Amino acid sequence: MTHAGHSLRIERLKFAYGDATILDGIDLSVHEGEFLALLGPSGSGKSTLLRLIAGLEAPTAGLVSAGGRPVAGPGTDRAVVFQHYALFPWMTVVDNVAEAVAKAHPTLSRGERRERAQAQLARVGLGEVGRHHPFELSGGMQQRAAIARALALESPFLLMDEPFGALDPINRARLQDLLVEVWRGSSPRRTVVFVTHDVDEALLLADRVAVMGANPGRVIAEYPVAFDRPRQRAALFKDAGFHHLREEIADALDADTLAHLEAA
């Protein structure tokens, strides 16, 4: 796919809590329609970086821009999916999604909002559970509902903070496949920033991986992921190029860890 331009730009970014610098010197661009994985260990600031892109935090220095406009706070142009679902427990699943439809289309009637919400639920395989409350669903189903809600915003940017980290391996794999299917099937294709600490997940999903090191958080390497799509796990995990790239990323993370240990 040819990328028309930089949809997201992060320039000379620094973020600190008091005297503690969490991120320092981040320069990163994400192209329109690209799927970028932010990969790094705990403490590398990858979730903080995602929150800065979402406008949930403000940078100490530097600039974050989305679609050519500086990020000054949360906006419906940037949908966020967290690890822990964040659904309203007192609302039915369809009403949770309808809330997002209302933000995207405030002039629609309640019935029209619910109709569109139901369509999004069907898109993620939850067409039969709209009348249930979140606590009546499994963790995997709740995360599907959270993805449906994010899609209902019709945002050009989809920001995901380890969304499958709390799931068992089977549900995790199913939702990984669902995410790629929805992303590839969207027109125009959304720009995705996906936080993970799992190298295999990053290489399965992403077009490019930005590897982050810790103390303070910064981008230490970037790797294009050129494997053909659609990607099948069995074939991918047998591919020599996959294993070479996985080892290269692991070596970069190990080298950063050793450098910090030697400097301590």
PDB file of C-alpha atoms in Angstrom:
ATOM      1  CA  MET A   1       0.000   0.000   0.000  1.00  0.00           C
ATOM      2  CA  THR A   2       1.308   3.480  -0.823  1.00  0.00           C
ATOM      3  CA  HIS A   3       1.132   5.864   2.096  1.00  0.00           C
ATOM      4  CA  ALA A   4       0.023   9.364   1.193  1.00  0.00           C
ATOM      5  CA  GLY A   5       1.735  11.134   4.081  1.00  0.00           C
ATOM      6  CA  HIS A   6       2.431  11.223   7.764  1.00  0.00           C
ATOM      7  CA  SER A   7      -0.813  10.861   9.683  1.00  0.00           C
ATOM      8  CA  LEU A   8       0.875  10.989  13.078  1.00  0.00           C
ATOM      9  CA  ARG A   9       4.028  12.895  13.950  1.00  0.00           C
ATOM     10  CA  ILE A  10       5.890  12.884  17.235  1.00  0.00           C
ATOM     11  CA  GLU A  11       8.763  15.332  17.401  1.00  0.00           C
ATOM     12  CA  ARG A  12      11.405  15.841  20.106  1.00  0.00           C
ATOM     13  CA  LEU A  13       8.929  14.508  22.637  1.00  0.00           C
ATOM     14  CA  LYS A  14       9.704  14.547  26.338  1.00  0.00           C
ATOM     15  CA  PHE A  15       7.422  13.601  29.208  1.00  0.00           C
ATOM     16  CA  ALA A  16       8.221  13.741  32.911  1.00  0.00           C
ATOM     17  CA  TYR A  17       6.478  13.282  36.237  1.00  0.00           C
ATOM     18  CA  GLY A  18       8.224  15.777  38.475  1.00  0.00           C
ATOM     19  CA  ASP A  19      11.930  14.934  38.382  1.00  0.00           C
ATOM     20  CA  ALA A  20      11.339  11.522  36.792  1.00  0.00           C
ATOM     21  CA  THR A  21      11.755  11.556  33.003  1.00  0.00           C
ATOM     22  CA  ILE A  22       9.504   8.896  31.472  1.00  0.00           C
ATOM     23  CA  LEU A  23      10.079   9.641  27.769  1.00  0.00           C
ATOM     24  CA  ASP A  24      12.922  11.587  26.225  1.00  0.00           C
ATOM     25  CA  GLY A  25      13.745  12.494  22.651  1.00  0.00           C
ATOM     26  CA  ILE A  26      10.971  10.599  20.860  1.00  0.00           C
ATOM     27  CA  ASP A  27      10.851  11.222  17.111  1.00  0.00           C
ATOM     28  CA  LEU A  28       8.392   8.997  15.276  1.00  0.00           C
ATOM     29  CA  SER A  29       6.086   9.183  12.276  1.00  0.00           C
ATOM     30  CA  VAL A  30       3.184   6.898  11.411  1.00  0.00           C
ATOM     31  CA  HIS A  31       1.879   6.879   7.862  1.00  0.00           C
ATOM     32  CA  GLU A  32      -1.757   7.045   6.888  1.00  0.00           C
ATOM     33  CA  GLY A  33      -3.276   3.567   6.971  1.00  0.00           C
ATOM     34  CA  GLU A  34      -0.192   2.020   8.587  1.00  0.00           C
ATOM     35  CA  PHE A  35      -0.279  -0.521  11.420  1.00  0.00           C
ATOM     36  CA  LEU A  36       2.540   0.369  13.819  1.00  0.00           C
ATOM     37  CA  ALA A  37       3.444  -1.740  16.840  1.00  0.00           C
ATOM     38  CA  LEU A  38       5.099  -0.052  19.817  1.00  0.00           C
ATOM     39  CA  LEU A  39       7.121  -2.849  21.368  1.00  0.00           C
ATOM     40  CA  GLY A  40       9.078  -2.716  24.584  1.00  0.00           C
ATOM     41  CA  PRO A  41       9.494  -3.992  28.126  1.00  0.00           C
ATOM     42  CA  SER A  42       7.616  -2.694  31.151  1.00  0.00           C
ATOM     43  CA  GLY A  43       8.892   0.753  32.042  1.00  0.00           C
ATOM     44  CA  SER A  44       9.768   1.768  28.492  1.00  0.00           C
ATOM     45  CA  GLY A  45       6.923   4.288  28.402  1.00  0.00           C
ATOM     46  CA  LYS A  46       5.054   2.761  25.457  1.00  0.00           C
ATOM     47  CA  SER A  47       1.646   3.105  27.148  1.00  0.00           C
ATOM     48  CA  THR A  48       2.507   6.659  28.194  1.00  0.00           C
ATOM     49  CA  LEU A  49       3.381   7.462  24.587  1.00  0.00           C
ATOM     50  CA  LEU A  50       0.016   6.099  23.487  1.00  0.00           C
ATOM     51  CA  ARG A  51      -1.736   8.259  26.102  1.00  0.00           C
ATOM     52  CA  LEU A  52       0.099  11.306  24.756  1.00  0.00           C
ATOM     53  CA  ILE A  53      -1.088  10.510  21.223  1.00  0.00           C
ATOM     54  CA  ALA A  54      -4.614  10.080  22.595  1.00  0.00           C
ATOM     55  CA  GLY A  55      -4.410  13.461  24.326  1.00  0.00           C
ATOM     56  CA  LEU A  56      -4.920  11.927  27.768  1.00  0.00           C
ATOM     57  CA  GLU A  57      -1.565  13.374  28.865  1.00  0.00           C
ATOM     58  CA  ALA A  58       0.262  16.532  27.767  1.00  0.00           C
ATOM     59  CA  PRO A  59       3.950  16.464  26.806  1.00  0.00           C
ATOM     60  CA  THR A  60       6.538  18.213  28.917  1.00  0.00           C
ATOM     61  CA  ALA A  61       8.256  19.264  25.701  1.00  0.00           C
ATOM     62  CA  GLY A  62       7.955  18.526  21.997  1.00  0.00           C
ATOM     63  CA  LEU A  63       4.957  18.027  19.757  1.00  0.00           C
ATOM     64  CA  VAL A  64       2.375  15.374  18.949  1.00  0.00           C
ATOM     65  CA  SER A  65       0.245  15.989  15.862  1.00  0.00           C
ATOM     66  CA  ALA A  66      -2.522  13.937  14.280  1.00  0.00           C
ATOM     67  CA  GLY A  67      -3.702  14.624  10.753  1.00  0.00           C
ATOM     68  CA  GLY A  68      -1.545  17.738  10.635  1.00  0.00           C
ATOM     69  CA  ARG A  69      -3.060  19.251  13.799  1.00  0.00           C
ATOM     70  CA  PRO A  70      -1.364  19.453  17.207  1.00  0.00           C
ATOM     71  CA  VAL A  71      -2.928  17.149  19.784  1.00  0.00           C
ATOM     72  CA  ALA A  72      -4.328  19.350  22.563  1.00  0.00           C
ATOM     73  CA  GLY A  73      -6.537  16.802  24.307  1.00  0.00           C
ATOM     74  CA  PRO A  74      -8.777  13.801  23.631  1.00  0.00           C
ATOM     75  CA  GLY A  75     -10.774  13.818  20.411  1.00  0.00           C
ATOM     76  CA  THR A  76     -13.140  11.628  18.465  1.00  0.00           C
ATOM     77  CA  ASP A  77     -10.543  11.445  15.679  1.00  0.00           C
ATOM     78  CA  ARG A  78      -8.508   9.109  17.949  1.00  0.00           C
ATOM     79  CA  ALA A  79     -10.338   6.031  19.247  1.00  0.00           C
ATOM     80  CA  VAL A  80      -8.673   4.188  22.132  1.00  0.00           C
ATOM     81  CA  VAL A  81      -8.970   0.544  23.193  1.00  0.00           C
ATOM     82  CA  PHE A  82      -7.504  -0.242  26.611  1.00  0.00           C
ATOM     83  CA  GLN A  83      -6.481  -3.588  28.073  1.00  0.00           C
ATOM     84  CA  HIS A  84      -9.335  -3.555  30.588  1.00  0.00           C
ATOM     85  CA  TYR A  85     -12.337  -2.938  28.336  1.00  0.00           C
ATOM     86  CA  ALA A  86     -13.624   0.268  30.070  1.00  0.00           C
ATOM     87  CA  LEU A  87     -17.259  -0.463  29.211  1.00  0.00           C
ATOM     88  CA  PHE A  88     -20.030   1.202  31.214  1.00  0.00           C
ATOM     89  CA  PRO A  89     -21.339  -1.641  33.422  1.00  0.00           C
ATOM     90  CA  TRP A  90     -24.800  -0.126  33.901  1.00  0.00           C
ATOM     91  CA  MET A  91     -25.447   0.019  30.153  1.00  0.00           C
ATOM     92  CA  THR A  92     -26.261  -2.821  27.812  1.00  0.00           C
ATOM     93  CA  VAL A  93     -23.604  -3.700  25.274  1.00  0.00           C
ATOM     94  CA  VAL A  94     -25.515  -2.117  22.418  1.00  0.00           C
ATOM     95  CA  ASP A  95     -25.985   1.097  24.412  1.00  0.00           C
ATOM     96  CA  ASN A  96     -22.255   1.197  25.162  1.00  0.00           C
ATOM     97  CA  VAL A  97     -21.553   1.145  21.449  1.00  0.00           C
ATOM     98  CA  ALA A  98     -24.413   3.551  20.709  1.00  0.00           C
ATOM     99  CA  GLU A  99     -22.693   6.128  22.947  1.00  0.00           C
ATOM    100  CA  ALA A 100     -19.786   6.129  20.507  1.00  0.00           C
ATOM    101  CA  VAL A 101     -22.161   6.386  17.539  1.00  0.00           C
ATOM    102  CA  ALA A 102     -23.698   9.458  19.196  1.00  0.00           C
ATOM    103  CA  LYS A 103     -20.284  11.134  19.354  1.00  0.00           C
ATOM    104  CA  ALA A 104     -19.668  10.462  15.677  1.00  0.00           C
ATOM    105  CA  HIS A 105     -23.229  11.324  14.580  1.00  0.00           C
ATOM    106  CA  PRO A 106     -24.891  13.552  17.220  1.00  0.00           C
ATOM    107  CA  THR A 107     -27.940  14.308  15.062  1.00  0.00           C
ATOM    108  CA  LEU A 108     -29.065  10.690  14.737  1.00  0.00           C
ATOM    109  CA  SER A 109     -32.098   9.498  16.646  1.00  0.00           C
ATOM    110  CA  ARG A 110     -31.714   6.997  19.470  1.00  0.00           C
ATOM    111  CA  GLY A 111     -33.101   4.259  17.252  1.00  0.00           C
ATOM    112  CA  GLU A 112     -30.662   5.059  14.455  1.00  0.00           C
ATOM    113  CA  ARG A 113     -27.759   5.069  16.903  1.00  0.00           C
ATOM    114  CA  ARG A 114     -28.731   1.677  18.243  1.00  0.00           C
ATOM    115  CA  GLU A 115     -29.142   0.323  14.712  1.00  0.00           C
ATOM    116  CA  ARG A 116     -25.615   1.405  13.794  1.00  0.00           C
ATOM    117  CA  ALA A 117     -24.296   0.071  17.095  1.00  0.00           C
ATOM    118  CA  GLN A 118     -25.897  -3.291  16.400  1.00  0.00           C
ATOM    119  CA  ALA A 119     -24.207  -3.367  12.999  1.00  0.00           C
ATOM    120  CA  GLN A 120     -20.810  -2.783  14.617  1.00  0.00           C
ATOM    121  CA  LEU A 121     -21.468  -5.552  17.132  1.00  0.00           C
ATOM    122  CA  ALA A 122     -22.336  -7.922  14.308  1.00  0.00           C
ATOM    123  CA  ARG A 123     -19.086  -6.936  12.621  1.00  0.00           C
ATOM    124  CA  VAL A 124     -17.099  -8.290  15.592  1.00  0.00           C
ATOM    125  CA  GLY A 125     -19.267 -11.378  16.039  1.00  0.00           C
ATOM    126  CA  LEU A 126     -21.476 -10.072  18.858  1.00  0.00           C
ATOM    127  CA  GLY A 127     -24.713  -9.628  16.963  1.00  0.00           C
ATOM    128  CA  GLU A 128     -26.673 -11.743  19.450  1.00  0.00           C
ATOM    129  CA  VAL A 129     -25.563 -10.176  22.753  1.00  0.00           C
ATOM    130  CA  GLY A 130     -26.470  -6.516  22.380  1.00  0.00           C
ATOM    131  CA  ARG A 131     -29.090  -6.675  25.142  1.00  0.00           C
ATOM    132  CA  HIS A 132     -26.648  -8.140  27.665  1.00  0.00           C
ATOM    133  CA  HIS A 133     -24.659  -6.097  30.171  1.00  0.00           C
ATOM    134  CA  PRO A 134     -20.845  -6.265  30.068  1.00  0.00           C
ATOM    135  CA  PHE A 135     -20.616  -8.324  33.274  1.00  0.00           C
ATOM    136  CA  GLU A 136     -22.644 -11.048  31.576  1.00  0.00           C
ATOM    137  CA  LEU A 137     -19.959 -11.535  28.908  1.00  0.00           C
ATOM    138  CA  SER A 138     -16.585 -13.275  28.932  1.00  0.00           C
ATOM    139  CA  GLY A 139     -13.399 -11.219  28.836  1.00  0.00           C
ATOM    140  CA  GLY A 140     -12.925 -11.915  25.151  1.00  0.00           C
ATOM    141  CA  MET A 141     -16.476 -10.853  24.347  1.00  0.00           C
ATOM    142  CA  GLN A 142     -16.089  -7.678  26.399  1.00  0.00           C
ATOM    143  CA  GLN A 143     -12.967  -6.793  24.427  1.00  0.00           C
ATOM    144  CA  ARG A 144     -14.842  -7.416  21.180  1.00  0.00           C
ATOM    145  CA  ALA A 145     -17.467  -4.962  22.432  1.00  0.00           C
ATOM    146  CA  ALA A 146     -14.746  -2.438  23.253  1.00  0.00           C
ATOM    147  CA  ILE A 147     -13.377  -2.799  19.717  1.00  0.00           C
ATOM    148  CA  ALA A 148     -16.892  -2.363  18.285  1.00  0.00           C
ATOM    149  CA  ARG A 149     -17.272   0.815  20.325  1.00  0.00           C
ATOM    150  CA  ALA A 150     -13.967   2.148  19.025  1.00  0.00           C
ATOM    151  CA  LEU A 151     -14.955   1.332  15.439  1.00  0.00           C
ATOM    152  CA  ALA A 152     -18.293   3.089  15.935  1.00  0.00           C
ATOM    153  CA  LEU A 153     -16.461   6.392  16.427  1.00  0.00           C
ATOM    154  CA  GLU A 154     -15.363   6.095  12.767  1.00  0.00           C
ATOM    155  CA  SER A 155     -12.034   7.614  13.784  1.00  0.00           C
ATOM    156  CA  PRO A 156      -9.120   7.656  11.327  1.00  0.00           C
ATOM    157  CA  PHE A 157      -6.784   6.689  14.198  1.00  0.00           C
ATOM    158  CA  LEU A 158      -7.126   3.563  16.338  1.00  0.00           C
ATOM    159  CA  LEU A 159      -4.908   3.464  19.436  1.00  0.00           C
ATOM    160  CA  MET A 160      -4.656   0.157  21.293  1.00  0.00           C
ATOM    161  CA  ASP A 161      -2.903  -0.368  24.628  1.00  0.00           C
ATOM    162  CA  GLU A 162      -2.108  -4.099  24.995  1.00  0.00           C
ATOM    163  CA  PRO A 163      -5.777  -4.852  24.259  1.00  0.00           C
ATOM    164  CA  PHE A 164      -5.345  -8.640  24.326  1.00  0.00           C
ATOM    165  CA  GLY A 165      -2.900  -8.881  27.215  1.00  0.00           C
ATOM    166  CA  ALA A 166      -5.467 -10.164  29.737  1.00  0.00           C
ATOM    167  CA  LEU A 167      -6.879 -12.881  27.465  1.00  0.00           C
ATOM    168  CA  ASP A 168      -6.092 -16.573  27.223  1.00  0.00           C
ATOM    169  CA  PRO A 169      -4.040 -17.667  24.167  1.00  0.00           C
ATOM    170  CA  ILE A 170      -7.032 -18.905  22.143  1.00  0.00           C
ATOM    171  CA  ASN A 171      -9.128 -15.755  22.588  1.00  0.00           C
ATOM    172  CA  ARG A 172      -6.038 -13.634  22.059  1.00  0.00           C
ATOM    173  CA  ALA A 173      -5.360 -15.296  18.705  1.00  0.00           C
ATOM    174  CA  ARG A 174      -9.005 -14.947  17.658  1.00  0.00           C
ATOM    175  CA  LEU A 175      -9.055 -11.242  18.447  1.00  0.00           C
ATOM    176  CA  GLN A 176      -5.731 -10.678  16.720  1.00  0.00           C
ATOM    177  CA  ASP A 177      -7.237 -12.204  13.573  1.00  0.00           C
ATOM    178  CA  LEU A 178     -10.424 -10.191  13.986  1.00  0.00           C
ATOM    179  CA  LEU A 179      -8.488  -6.946  14.366  1.00  0.00           C
ATOM    180  CA  VAL A 180      -6.473  -7.515  11.206  1.00  0.00           C
ATOM    181  CA  GLU A 181      -9.595  -8.542   9.281  1.00  0.00           C
ATOM    182  CA  VAL A 182     -11.472  -5.400  10.332  1.00  0.00           C
ATOM    183  CA  TRP A 183      -8.462  -3.148   9.718  1.00  0.00           C
ATOM    184  CA  ARG A 184      -7.768  -4.562   6.249  1.00  0.00           C
ATOM    185  CA  GLY A 185     -11.457  -4.465   5.359  1.00  0.00           C
ATOM    186  CA  SER A 186     -11.953  -0.804   6.258  1.00  0.00           C
ATOM    187  CA  SER A 187     -11.978   1.901   3.608  1.00  0.00           C
ATOM    188  CA  PRO A 188     -10.245   4.203   4.153  1.00  0.00           C
ATOM    189  CA  ARG A 189      -7.945   2.039   6.236  1.00  0.00           C
ATOM    190  CA  ARG A 190      -7.412   3.279   9.777  1.00  0.00           C
ATOM    191  CA  THR A 191      -4.008   4.230  11.108  1.00  0.00           C
ATOM    192  CA  VAL A 192      -3.277   1.888  14.033  1.00  0.00           C
ATOM    193  CA  VAL A 193      -0.807   2.296  16.899  1.00  0.00           C
ATOM    194  CA  PHE A 194      -0.712  -0.926  18.899  1.00  0.00           C
ATOM    195  CA  VAL A 195       1.187  -1.282  22.184  1.00  0.00           C
ATOM    196  CA  THR A 196       2.562  -4.729  23.038  1.00  0.00           C
ATOM    197  CA  HIS A 197       5.442  -6.395  24.860  1.00  0.00           C
ATOM    198  CA  ASP A 198       5.088  -9.565  22.741  1.00  0.00           C
ATOM    199  CA  VAL A 199       7.484  -9.789  19.782  1.00  0.00           C
ATOM    200  CA  ASP A 200       5.448 -12.494  18.013  1.00  0.00           C
ATOM    201  CA  GLU A 201       2.266 -10.432  18.309  1.00  0.00           C
ATOM    202  CA  ALA A 202       4.010  -7.370  16.876  1.00  0.00           C
ATOM    203  CA  LEU A 203       5.351  -9.316  13.889  1.00  0.00           C
ATOM    204  CA  LEU A 204       2.031 -11.029  13.250  1.00  0.00           C
ATOM    205  CA  LEU A 205       0.033  -7.790  13.214  1.00  0.00           C
ATOM    206  CA  ALA A 206       2.162  -4.829  12.228  1.00  0.00           C
ATOM    207  CA  ASP A 207       3.563  -3.206   9.104  1.00  0.00           C
ATOM    208  CA  ARG A 208       6.379  -1.749  11.195  1.00  0.00           C
ATOM    209  CA  VAL A 209       7.705  -2.215  14.720  1.00  0.00           C
ATOM    210  CA  ALA A 210       9.135   0.636  16.792  1.00  0.00           C
ATOM    211  CA  VAL A 211      11.205  -0.845  19.627  1.00  0.00           C
ATOM    212  CA  MET A 212      11.376   1.173  22.820  1.00  0.00           C
ATOM    213  CA  GLY A 213      14.056   1.059  25.479  1.00  0.00           C
ATOM    214  CA  ALA A 214      13.674   2.114  29.086  1.00  0.00           C
ATOM    215  CA  ASN A 215      15.021   4.619  31.604  1.00  0.00           C
ATOM    216  CA  PRO A 216      14.032   6.934  30.026  1.00  0.00           C
ATOM    217  CA  GLY A 217      11.748   5.618  27.303  1.00  0.00           C
ATOM    218  CA  ARG A 218      12.927   6.210  23.766  1.00  0.00           C
ATOM    219  CA  VAL A 219      12.812   4.545  20.364  1.00  0.00           C
ATOM    220  CA  ILE A 220      15.977   2.463  20.003  1.00  0.00           C
ATOM    221  CA  ALA A 221      15.201   0.787  16.655  1.00  0.00           C
ATOM    222  CA  GLU A 222      12.569   0.493  13.927  1.00  0.00           C
ATOM    223  CA  TYR A 223      11.937  -2.567  11.775  1.00  0.00           C
ATOM    224  CA  PRO A 224       9.709  -2.887   8.705  1.00  0.00           C
ATOM    225  CA  VAL A 225       7.638  -6.074   8.708  1.00  0.00           C
ATOM    226  CA  ALA A 226       7.465  -7.104   5.070  1.00  0.00           C
ATOM    227  CA  PHE A 227       5.721 -10.473   5.335  1.00  0.00           C
ATOM    228  CA  ASP A 228       2.833 -10.849   2.888  1.00  0.00           C
ATOM    229  CA  ARG A 229      -0.731 -10.498   4.096  1.00  0.00           C
ATOM    230  CA  PRO A 230      -2.874 -12.274   5.053  1.00  0.00           C
ATOM    231  CA  ARG A 231      -0.431 -13.861   7.517  1.00  0.00           C
ATOM    232  CA  GLN A 232      -1.010 -17.411   8.655  1.00  0.00           C
ATOM    233  CA  ARG A 233       0.573 -18.304  11.989  1.00  0.00           C
ATOM    234  CA  ALA A 234       1.704 -21.792  11.021  1.00  0.00           C
ATOM    235  CA  ALA A 235       3.518 -20.572   7.917  1.00  0.00           C
ATOM    236  CA  LEU A 236       4.835 -17.394   9.521  1.00  0.00           C
ATOM    237  CA  PHE A 237       6.317 -19.170  12.532  1.00  0.00           C
ATOM    238  CA  LYS A 238       8.185 -21.551  10.194  1.00  0.00           C
ATOM    239  CA  ASP A 239       9.561 -18.719   8.064  1.00  0.00           C
ATOM    240  CA  ALA A 240      13.327 -18.203   8.405  1.00  0.00           C
ATOM    241  CA  GLY A 241      12.890 -14.463   7.858  1.00  0.00           C
ATOM    242  CA  PHE A 242      10.440 -14.310  10.755  1.00  0.00           C
ATOM    243  CA  HIS A 243      12.912 -15.993  13.101  1.00  0.00           C
ATOM    244  CA  HIS A 244      15.749 -13.755  11.938  1.00  0.00           C
ATOM    245  CA  LEU A 245      13.701 -10.599  12.544  1.00  0.00           C
ATOM    246  CA  ARG A 246      12.468 -11.846  15.916  1.00  0.00           C
ATOM    247  CA  GLU A 247      16.062 -12.531  17.005  1.00  0.00           C
ATOM    248  CA  GLU A 248      17.215  -9.137  15.746  1.00  0.00           C
ATOM    249  CA  ILE A 249      14.547  -7.381  17.811  1.00  0.00           C
ATOM    250  CA  ALA A 250      15.319  -9.516  20.863  1.00  0.00           C
ATOM    251  CA  ASP A 251      19.026  -8.672  20.483  1.00  0.00           C
ATOM    252  CA  ALA A 252      18.219  -4.940  20.379  1.00  0.00           C
ATOM    253  CA  LEU A 253      16.183  -5.221  23.586  1.00  0.00           C
ATOM    254  CA  ASP A 254      18.868  -7.318  25.291  1.00  0.00           C
ATOM    255  CA  ALA A 255      21.595  -4.868  24.319  1.00  0.00           C
ATOM    256  CA  ASP A 256      19.617  -1.968  25.766  1.00  0.00           C
ATOM    257  CA  THR A 257      19.052  -3.855  29.007  1.00  0.00           C
ATOM    258  CA  LEU A 258      22.740  -4.746  29.321  1.00  0.00           C
ATOM    259  CA  ALA A 259      23.779  -1.154  28.656  1.00  0.00           C
ATOM    260  CA  HIS A 260      21.594   0.019  31.532  1.00  0.00           C
ATOM    261  CA  LEU A 261      22.918  -2.666  33.860  1.00  0.00           C
ATOM    262  CA  GLU A 262      26.514  -1.757  33.071  1.00  0.00           C
ATOM    263  CA  ALA A 263      25.802   1.951  33.608  1.00  0.00           C
ATOM    264  CA  ALA A 264      24.113   1.379  36.979  1.00  0.00           C
TER     265      ALA A 264
END
